[in-house]
Amino acid sequence: MSQHHQIIIIGAGFAGLGLAIQLKKAGIHDFVVLEREAGVGGTWWVNRYPGAACDVQSHLYSLSFAPKADWSRQFAPRREIQAHLEEMVTAFDLAPHLELNTEITKARWDEHTKQWQVTDSQGRTRNSQLLVGALGGLARPAWPDIAGLDTFGGRIIHSQQWPDDLDLTDQRVGVIGTGASAVQFVPHLAKVTRSLHVFQRTPNWILPKPDRPIGPIQQLLYRVFPPARHLTRLGLFLLLETRLPAFTRWPALSALHRRKALKHLERQVDDPALIKALTPRYAMGCKRVLMSNDYYPTFNLPHVELIDRAITQVTPTAIVDQSGEAHPVDVIVLGTGFQATSPIPEGLIVGKDELDLGRLWAGGPKAYKGTAVHGFPNFFMLLGPNTALGHNSVLLMIEGQIRYIVQALKQMRKHHWQEIEITDKAQRDWNDQLDQTLSHSVWNAGGCQSWYLHPISGRNTTLWPHTTVRFKRLTKHFDHAVYACK
Ligand code: NAP
């Protein structure tokens, strides 16, 4: 017997839980949140590598309708964000709607019943009128295609699948990748390992991290006098929002930050050859701009080596670089990121006429407002294509999408629509405009390769190139005129 719900949400991270809160507020209680992991938190539940923290300021890295007054630091560590997500479950009484350890293997649109049929890994099925994918844009780890990696005799750990019991004390460790995750865990690994070889393909722009504790008096002020917290949030929001023009129109605007980053590097690293190897040769912002106070100094340590030559192969005991040198290692840590341009695996979501979303998006994901997809009636996504940000807190985008979905539900109820589907034309127009705006951006034309761009088509399928204010305006109302509603 399959269970029926009005809404099924897949994923219990910020997006899924945020939608659950707003559904309850709207008086909609017939929904379930299905989560593959044993706990809520999404990205903050799974990414447990040492040093994991947020690179967006805490007071902007929370949902406006589920705030937290007592963040302990300007940039919160993973554990605190995770605890906050768990507190959200308690504060909004979401537990009755949650089903953990429930991995969805297929969600299929049934044309006859106008329902989604959702099957989990234990063969249980559930039906719903509406399906929401809150799966996260950076949830599928990317494993590098390196010859011989599968022959390695030691452990290989991806940063997103960090075992709680991993002890790297006195081990010889090779790190592949130097992105946002690696700059956080590399300094921590250096503290315990016997040797650390960091394999860098492309250096990143790294700014100092203006992190500091938020003291008890300030926390108290935020708790007893919420306008103080609102003002702080507004200030952070404006600070980050004004970074956008440097990425989309006038790269010259980042000159000051470029100088700051280079000074930071020169101040923190002793060896001129190392400074040269760590200096990026592409426009700032083309890849995500990183922040760290302890990454660069790690390379001054005698047991840490930066290798900026390409990896040619992995043997059972070593990583071999382009010069032919073999670097013996006991453990390989992959900081190689995520399959951001293929967020949905094939066979997971199947819409009208057996359309497979994963296959449809093989050439690059496309949606309408990052939320609806033609061919997939009564289906919405949170953090779908082109909703990630290079300049501000992604939670602002999630909030816009949540509002839009709740509006859609209310309209469906009011007009007794059984089925809504975005039209092909609206979706095409939306993407054409995005492509046009993105083509001049630093992300597309800044002279680098990044996870923002689809590896085959070269399209930027991940980033939103306008202000978050604009996205908020565009998602304020459900624009049913561009949907086929029956
Ligand atoms: P990433 O930024 O995509 O970095 C992947 C790294 O692996 C890059 O240095 C890449 O080199 C390297 N790489 C990939 N394949 C390789 C290969 N075959 N050989 C050698 N090197 C290889 O991944 P990430 O660091 O996990 O971060 C991904 C995103 O997650 C970030 O941009 C950010 O949005 C998010 N994140 C956020 C936080 C936070 O604080 N909020 C923390 C961590 C991650 P190339 O640069 O040459 O491609």
Coordinates of C-alpha atoms in Angstrom, one line a residue, residues 63-451:
L63 CA 16.7 31.9 6.9
S64 CA 15.0 35.2 7.8
F65 CA 12.0 33.4 9.2
A66 CA 14.2 31.0 11.3
P67 CA 16.9 33.3 12.7
K68 CA 19.6 32.7 15.3
A69 CA 20.7 35.4 17.7
D70 CA 23.6 33.6 19.3
W71 CA 26.0 32.8 16.5
S72 CA 29.4 32.3 18.2
R73 CA 31.5 33.6 15.4
Q74 CA 31.4 35.9 12.4
F75 CA 31.8 32.7 10.2
A76 CA 30.1 29.8 11.9
P77 CA 31.8 26.3 12.1
R78 CA 30.0 23.4 10.6
R79 CA 28.9 22.0 13.9
E80 CA 27.1 25.2 14.9
I81 CA 25.2 25.4 11.6
Q82 CA 24.3 21.7 11.9
A83 CA 23.0 22.3 15.5
H84 CA 21.0 25.3 14.2
L85 CA 19.3 23.1 11.6
E86 CA 18.4 20.6 14.3
E87 CA 17.1 23.4 16.4
M88 CA 14.9 24.4 13.5
V89 CA 13.3 21.0 13.5
T90 CA 12.4 21.3 17.2
A91 CA 11.4 25.0 17.1
F92 CA 9.0 24.5 14.2
D93 CA 7.9 21.0 15.2
L94 CA 9.0 19.4 11.9
A95 CA 9.8 15.9 13.3
P96 CA 6.4 14.5 12.5
H97 CA 7.0 15.3 8.8
L98 CA 10.5 13.9 8.6
E99 CA 11.5 10.5 7.4
L100 CA 15.2 10.0 7.7
N101 CA 17.3 7.1 6.2
T102 CA 15.0 7.2 3.2
E103 CA 16.8 7.2 -0.1
I104 CA 14.7 7.9 -3.1
T105 CA 15.5 5.7 -6.1
K106 CA 12.9 7.0 -8.5
A107 CA 10.2 9.6 -8.7
R108 CA 7.9 9.1 -11.7
W109 CA 5.0 11.3 -13.0
D110 CA 1.9 9.3 -13.5
E111 CA -0.1 10.9 -16.4
H112 CA -3.3 9.0 -15.5
T113 CA -3.5 9.8 -11.8
K114 CA -1.7 13.2 -12.1
Q115 CA 0.4 12.2 -9.2
W116 CA 4.1 11.6 -8.6
Q117 CA 5.0 8.1 -7.6
V118 CA 8.0 8.1 -5.4
T119 CA 9.9 4.9 -4.6
D120 CA 12.6 4.5 -2.0
S121 CA 15.5 2.1 -1.7
Q122 CA 13.5 -0.3 0.4
G123 CA 10.9 -0.6 -2.3
R124 CA 8.3 1.5 -0.5
T125 CA 6.2 3.8 -2.6
R126 CA 4.5 7.1 -1.8
N127 CA 2.3 9.3 -4.0
S128 CA 1.9 13.0 -4.1
Q129 CA 0.3 15.8 -6.0
L130 CA 3.4 17.9 -5.9
L131 CA 7.1 16.9 -5.8
V132 CA 9.8 19.2 -4.6
G133 CA 13.5 18.3 -5.2
A134 CA 15.5 20.0 -2.4
L135 CA 18.5 17.9 -3.2
G136 CA 21.2 20.5 -3.2
G137 CA 23.3 21.7 -6.1
L138 CA 26.5 20.4 -4.6
A139 CA 25.5 17.0 -3.3
R140 CA 27.1 14.6 -5.8
P141 CA 30.9 14.3 -5.2
A142 CA 33.1 14.5 -8.2
W143 CA 35.8 11.8 -8.4
P144 CA 38.8 12.7 -10.6
D145 CA 39.5 10.6 -13.7
I146 CA 43.2 9.8 -12.9
A147 CA 44.9 6.8 -14.3
G148 CA 45.5 4.1 -11.7
L149 CA 43.5 5.8 -8.9
D150 CA 41.6 2.5 -8.5
T151 CA 44.9 0.6 -8.0
F152 CA 45.9 2.7 -4.9
G153 CA 46.5 0.4 -1.9
G154 CA 45.6 2.9 0.9
R155 CA 42.4 4.7 1.7
I156 CA 40.9 7.3 -0.6
I157 CA 38.7 9.8 1.1
H158 CA 36.5 12.4 -0.6
S159 CA 36.1 15.5 1.5
Q160 CA 32.4 15.1 1.4
Q161 CA 32.5 11.6 2.7
W162 CA 34.9 12.1 5.7
P163 CA 34.7 9.1 8.0
D164 CA 34.2 10.2 11.7
D165 CA 36.9 7.7 12.7
L166 CA 39.6 8.8 10.3
D167 CA 42.9 9.3 12.1
L168 CA 45.7 10.7 9.9
T169 CA 48.2 11.1 12.7
D170 CA 51.7 10.4 11.4
Q171 CA 50.4 9.4 8.0
R172 CA 51.8 10.4 4.6
V173 CA 48.9 12.1 2.9
G174 CA 48.3 13.3 -0.6
V175 CA 45.6 15.9 -1.2
I176 CA 44.2 16.4 -4.7
G177 CA 42.4 19.7 -5.3
T178 CA 42.8 23.1 -3.7
G179 CA 39.3 24.6 -3.8
A180 CA 37.0 25.9 -1.1
S181 CA 36.9 22.6 0.8
A182 CA 40.7 22.0 0.6
V183 CA 41.7 25.4 1.9
Q184 CA 39.7 24.6 5.0
F185 CA 41.0 21.1 5.7
V186 CA 44.6 21.3 4.5
P187 CA 45.8 23.4 7.6
H188 CA 44.2 20.9 9.9
L189 CA 45.7 17.9 8.2
A190 CA 49.2 19.6 8.4
K191 CA 48.9 19.6 12.2
V192 CA 48.9 15.8 12.4
T193 CA 50.3 14.2 9.3
R194 CA 53.9 13.1 8.9
S195 CA 54.0 14.5 5.3
L196 CA 51.5 16.3 3.3
H197 CA 51.6 16.6 -0.5
V198 CA 49.1 19.1 -1.9
F199 CA 48.5 18.7 -5.6
Q200 CA 47.4 22.0 -7.1
R201 CA 46.0 22.2 -10.7
T202 CA 45.0 25.9 -10.5
P203 CA 45.7 28.4 -7.7
N204 CA 42.8 30.3 -6.2
W205 CA 42.3 33.9 -5.2
I206 CA 42.4 33.9 -1.5
L207 CA 41.5 36.8 0.8
P208 CA 42.0 37.1 4.5
K209 CA 39.0 35.8 6.4
P210 CA 37.6 38.5 8.7
D211 CA 36.5 36.0 11.2
R212 CA 36.2 36.7 14.9
P213 CA 34.2 35.5 17.9
I214 CA 30.9 37.2 18.6
G215 CA 30.9 37.9 22.3
P216 CA 28.2 37.1 24.9
I217 CA 27.2 40.8 25.2
Q218 CA 26.6 41.1 21.4
Q219 CA 24.7 37.8 21.4
L220 CA 22.5 39.0 24.2
L221 CA 21.9 42.3 22.4
Y222 CA 20.8 40.4 19.3
R223 CA 18.5 38.2 21.4
V224 CA 16.8 40.9 23.5
F225 CA 16.8 43.6 20.8
P226 CA 16.1 42.0 17.4
P227 CA 16.5 45.3 15.4
A228 CA 20.2 45.2 16.2
R229 CA 20.4 41.8 14.6
H230 CA 18.3 43.0 11.6
L231 CA 20.7 45.9 11.1
T232 CA 23.7 43.6 11.2
R233 CA 22.1 41.3 8.7
L234 CA 21.2 44.2 6.4
G235 CA 24.7 45.6 6.6
L236 CA 26.2 42.2 5.6
F237 CA 23.6 41.8 2.9
L238 CA 24.5 45.2 1.3
L239 CA 28.2 44.5 1.6
L240 CA 27.9 41.2 -0.3
E241 CA 25.3 42.4 -2.8
T242 CA 27.5 45.3 -3.9
R243 CA 30.2 42.8 -5.0
L244 CA 28.1 41.8 -7.9
P245 CA 29.1 44.5 -10.5
A246 CA 32.7 43.4 -10.3
F247 CA 31.7 39.9 -11.4
T248 CA 29.1 40.8 -14.0
R249 CA 30.1 44.1 -15.6
W250 CA 33.3 45.8 -14.4
P251 CA 36.0 43.4 -13.4
A252 CA 38.3 46.4 -12.8
L253 CA 36.3 47.0 -9.6
S254 CA 38.0 44.1 -8.0
A255 CA 41.5 45.7 -8.4
L256 CA 41.5 46.5 -4.7
H257 CA 40.6 43.0 -3.6
R258 CA 43.2 41.6 -6.0
R259 CA 45.9 43.7 -4.4
K260 CA 44.7 42.7 -1.0
A261 CA 44.8 39.0 -1.9
L262 CA 48.3 39.2 -3.4
K263 CA 49.6 41.1 -0.4
H264 CA 48.0 38.4 1.8
L265 CA 49.9 35.8 -0.1
E266 CA 53.2 37.6 0.0
R267 CA 52.9 38.3 3.7
Q268 CA 52.1 34.7 4.6
V269 CA 54.4 32.7 2.4
D270 CA 58.2 32.9 2.6
D271 CA 59.5 31.3 -0.5
P272 CA 59.3 33.4 -3.8
A273 CA 58.9 30.3 -5.9
L274 CA 56.0 29.2 -3.8
I275 CA 54.4 32.6 -4.0
K276 CA 54.7 32.4 -7.8
A277 CA 53.1 28.9 -7.8
L278 CA 50.2 30.1 -5.6
T279 CA 49.5 33.2 -7.7
P280 CA 46.3 33.0 -9.9
R281 CA 46.6 33.9 -13.5
Y282 CA 42.9 34.6 -14.3
A283 CA 40.4 37.2 -13.3
M284 CA 39.3 37.4 -9.7
G285 CA 35.9 35.8 -9.2
C286 CA 36.2 33.5 -12.2
K287 CA 36.4 30.8 -9.6
R288 CA 34.8 31.2 -6.2
V289 CA 36.9 33.7 -4.2
L290 CA 38.2 32.0 -1.1
M291 CA 39.0 33.3 2.4
S292 CA 41.5 31.8 4.7
N293 CA 44.0 32.9 7.3
D294 CA 45.8 29.6 7.8
Y295 CA 46.0 28.0 4.3
Y296 CA 49.0 29.9 2.9
P297 CA 51.2 29.6 6.1
T298 CA 50.8 25.8 5.9
F299 CA 53.2 25.7 2.9
N300 CA 56.0 27.2 5.1
L301 CA 56.0 24.0 7.2
P302 CA 58.9 21.6 6.4
H303 CA 56.7 18.5 6.0
V304 CA 54.2 20.2 3.6
E305 CA 54.9 20.3 -0.1
L306 CA 52.9 22.1 -2.9
I307 CA 53.1 20.2 -6.2
D308 CA 51.8 22.3 -9.0
R309 CA 52.7 19.8 -11.7
A310 CA 49.9 17.8 -13.2
I311 CA 49.2 14.3 -11.8
T312 CA 49.9 11.7 -14.5
Q313 CA 49.0 8.6 -12.5
V314 CA 48.5 6.9 -9.2
T315 CA 50.3 3.7 -8.3
P316 CA 49.4 1.3 -5.4
T317 CA 51.7 3.4 -3.2
A318 CA 52.2 6.9 -4.7
I319 CA 51.0 9.8 -6.7
V320 CA 53.2 10.5 -9.8
D321 CA 53.5 14.0 -11.2
Q322 CA 54.3 15.2 -14.7
S323 CA 58.0 15.3 -14.0
G324 CA 57.9 11.6 -13.3
E325 CA 58.5 12.0 -9.6
A326 CA 56.6 9.6 -7.4
H327 CA 55.3 10.9 -4.1
P328 CA 54.7 8.0 -1.7
V329 CA 51.5 8.4 0.3
D330 CA 49.4 6.2 2.7
V331 CA 46.1 8.1 2.2
I332 CA 44.7 10.1 -0.6
V333 CA 42.3 12.9 0.2
L334 CA 40.2 14.2 -2.7
G335 CA 39.1 17.9 -2.5
T336 CA 37.9 17.6 -6.0
G337 CA 34.4 19.1 -5.5
F338 CA 31.0 18.2 -6.9
Q339 CA 29.2 17.3 -10.1
A340 CA 27.5 20.7 -10.0
T341 CA 26.6 20.7 -13.7
S342 CA 24.9 17.2 -13.4
P343 CA 23.0 17.6 -10.1
I344 CA 20.4 14.9 -10.9
P345 CA 21.5 11.3 -11.6
E346 CA 19.9 9.6 -14.5
G347 CA 16.8 7.5 -13.7
L348 CA 15.9 9.5 -10.5
I349 CA 13.2 11.9 -11.8
V350 CA 11.1 10.8 -14.7
G351 CA 8.5 13.2 -16.0
K352 CA 5.9 13.3 -18.9
D353 CA 6.4 10.8 -21.8
E354 CA 9.2 9.0 -19.8
L355 CA 11.4 12.1 -19.9
D356 CA 14.4 11.5 -17.7
L357 CA 15.6 14.7 -16.0
G358 CA 19.2 13.4 -15.6
R359 CA 19.4 12.5 -19.3
L360 CA 17.6 15.6 -20.5
W361 CA 20.2 17.7 -18.7
A362 CA 23.2 15.8 -20.0
G363 CA 24.1 18.8 -22.1
G364 CA 23.5 21.2 -19.2
P365 CA 20.6 21.8 -16.8
K366 CA 17.9 24.3 -17.8
A367 CA 14.9 25.3 -15.8
Y368 CA 12.6 28.3 -15.3
K369 CA 13.6 30.6 -12.5
G370 CA 15.7 27.7 -11.3
T371 CA 12.5 26.2 -10.0
A372 CA 10.3 24.6 -12.6
V373 CA 11.2 22.4 -15.6
H374 CA 9.2 21.9 -18.8
G375 CA 8.1 18.3 -19.2
F376 CA 7.8 17.8 -15.4
P377 CA 4.4 18.8 -14.2
N378 CA 3.8 19.6 -10.5
F379 CA 7.5 19.5 -9.9
F380 CA 9.6 22.2 -8.3
M381 CA 13.2 22.4 -7.4
L382 CA 15.0 24.4 -4.7
L383 CA 18.5 25.6 -5.7
G384 CA 17.9 24.3 -9.3
P385 CA 19.9 25.6 -12.3
N386 CA 21.3 29.1 -12.2
T387 CA 20.4 29.8 -8.6
A388 CA 23.9 29.5 -7.0
L389 CA 25.6 32.7 -6.1
G390 CA 29.2 34.0 -6.6
H391 CA 28.5 37.1 -4.5
N392 CA 26.0 36.6 -1.7
S393 CA 24.2 34.1 0.6
V394 CA 22.4 31.3 -1.3
L395 CA 19.8 31.2 1.4
L396 CA 18.4 34.4 0.0
M397 CA 17.7 32.5 -3.3
I398 CA 16.1 29.6 -1.4
E399 CA 13.8 32.0 0.4
G400 CA 12.6 33.4 -3.0
Q401 CA 12.0 29.9 -4.3
I402 CA 10.1 28.8 -1.2
R403 CA 7.8 31.8 -1.4
Y404 CA 7.1 31.0 -5.1
I405 CA 6.3 27.4 -4.5
V406 CA 3.9 28.2 -1.6
Q407 CA 2.2 30.8 -3.9
A408 CA 1.9 28.1 -6.6
L409 CA 0.3 25.7 -4.2
K410 CA -2.2 28.3 -3.0
Q411 CA -3.1 29.1 -6.7
M412 CA -3.5 25.4 -7.5
R413 CA -5.9 25.0 -4.6
K414 CA -7.9 28.2 -5.4
H415 CA -8.4 27.3 -9.1
H416 CA -8.7 23.6 -8.5
W417 CA -5.8 22.9 -11.0
Q418 CA -4.7 19.3 -11.0
E419 CA -1.6 19.9 -13.1
I420 CA 0.7 22.9 -13.7
E421 CA 3.6 22.8 -16.1
I422 CA 6.0 25.6 -17.2
T423 CA 5.7 26.2 -21.0
D424 CA 8.7 25.5 -23.2
K425 CA 8.7 29.0 -24.5
A426 CA 8.9 30.6 -21.0
Q427 CA 11.7 28.3 -20.1
R428 CA 13.6 29.0 -23.4
D429 CA 13.2 32.8 -23.0
W430 CA 14.4 32.6 -19.4
N431 CA 17.5 30.7 -20.4
D432 CA 18.3 32.8 -23.4
Q433 CA 18.3 35.9 -21.2
L434 CA 20.5 34.2 -18.7
D435 CA 23.0 33.1 -21.3
Q436 CA 23.2 36.6 -22.7
T437 CA 23.9 38.2 -19.3
L438 CA 26.3 35.5 -18.3
S439 CA 28.3 35.7 -21.5
H440 CA 30.0 38.9 -20.4
S441 CA 30.5 37.9 -16.8
V442 CA 33.8 37.1 -15.2
W443 CA 32.6 33.6 -14.5
N444 CA 32.3 32.9 -18.3
A445 CA 35.0 35.1 -19.7
G446 CA 37.5 35.4 -16.8
G447 CA 40.0 32.9 -18.3
C448 CA 39.4 29.9 -16.0
Q449 CA 37.6 26.6 -15.9
S450 CA 35.3 26.1 -13.0
W451 CA 32.4 24.1 -11.7

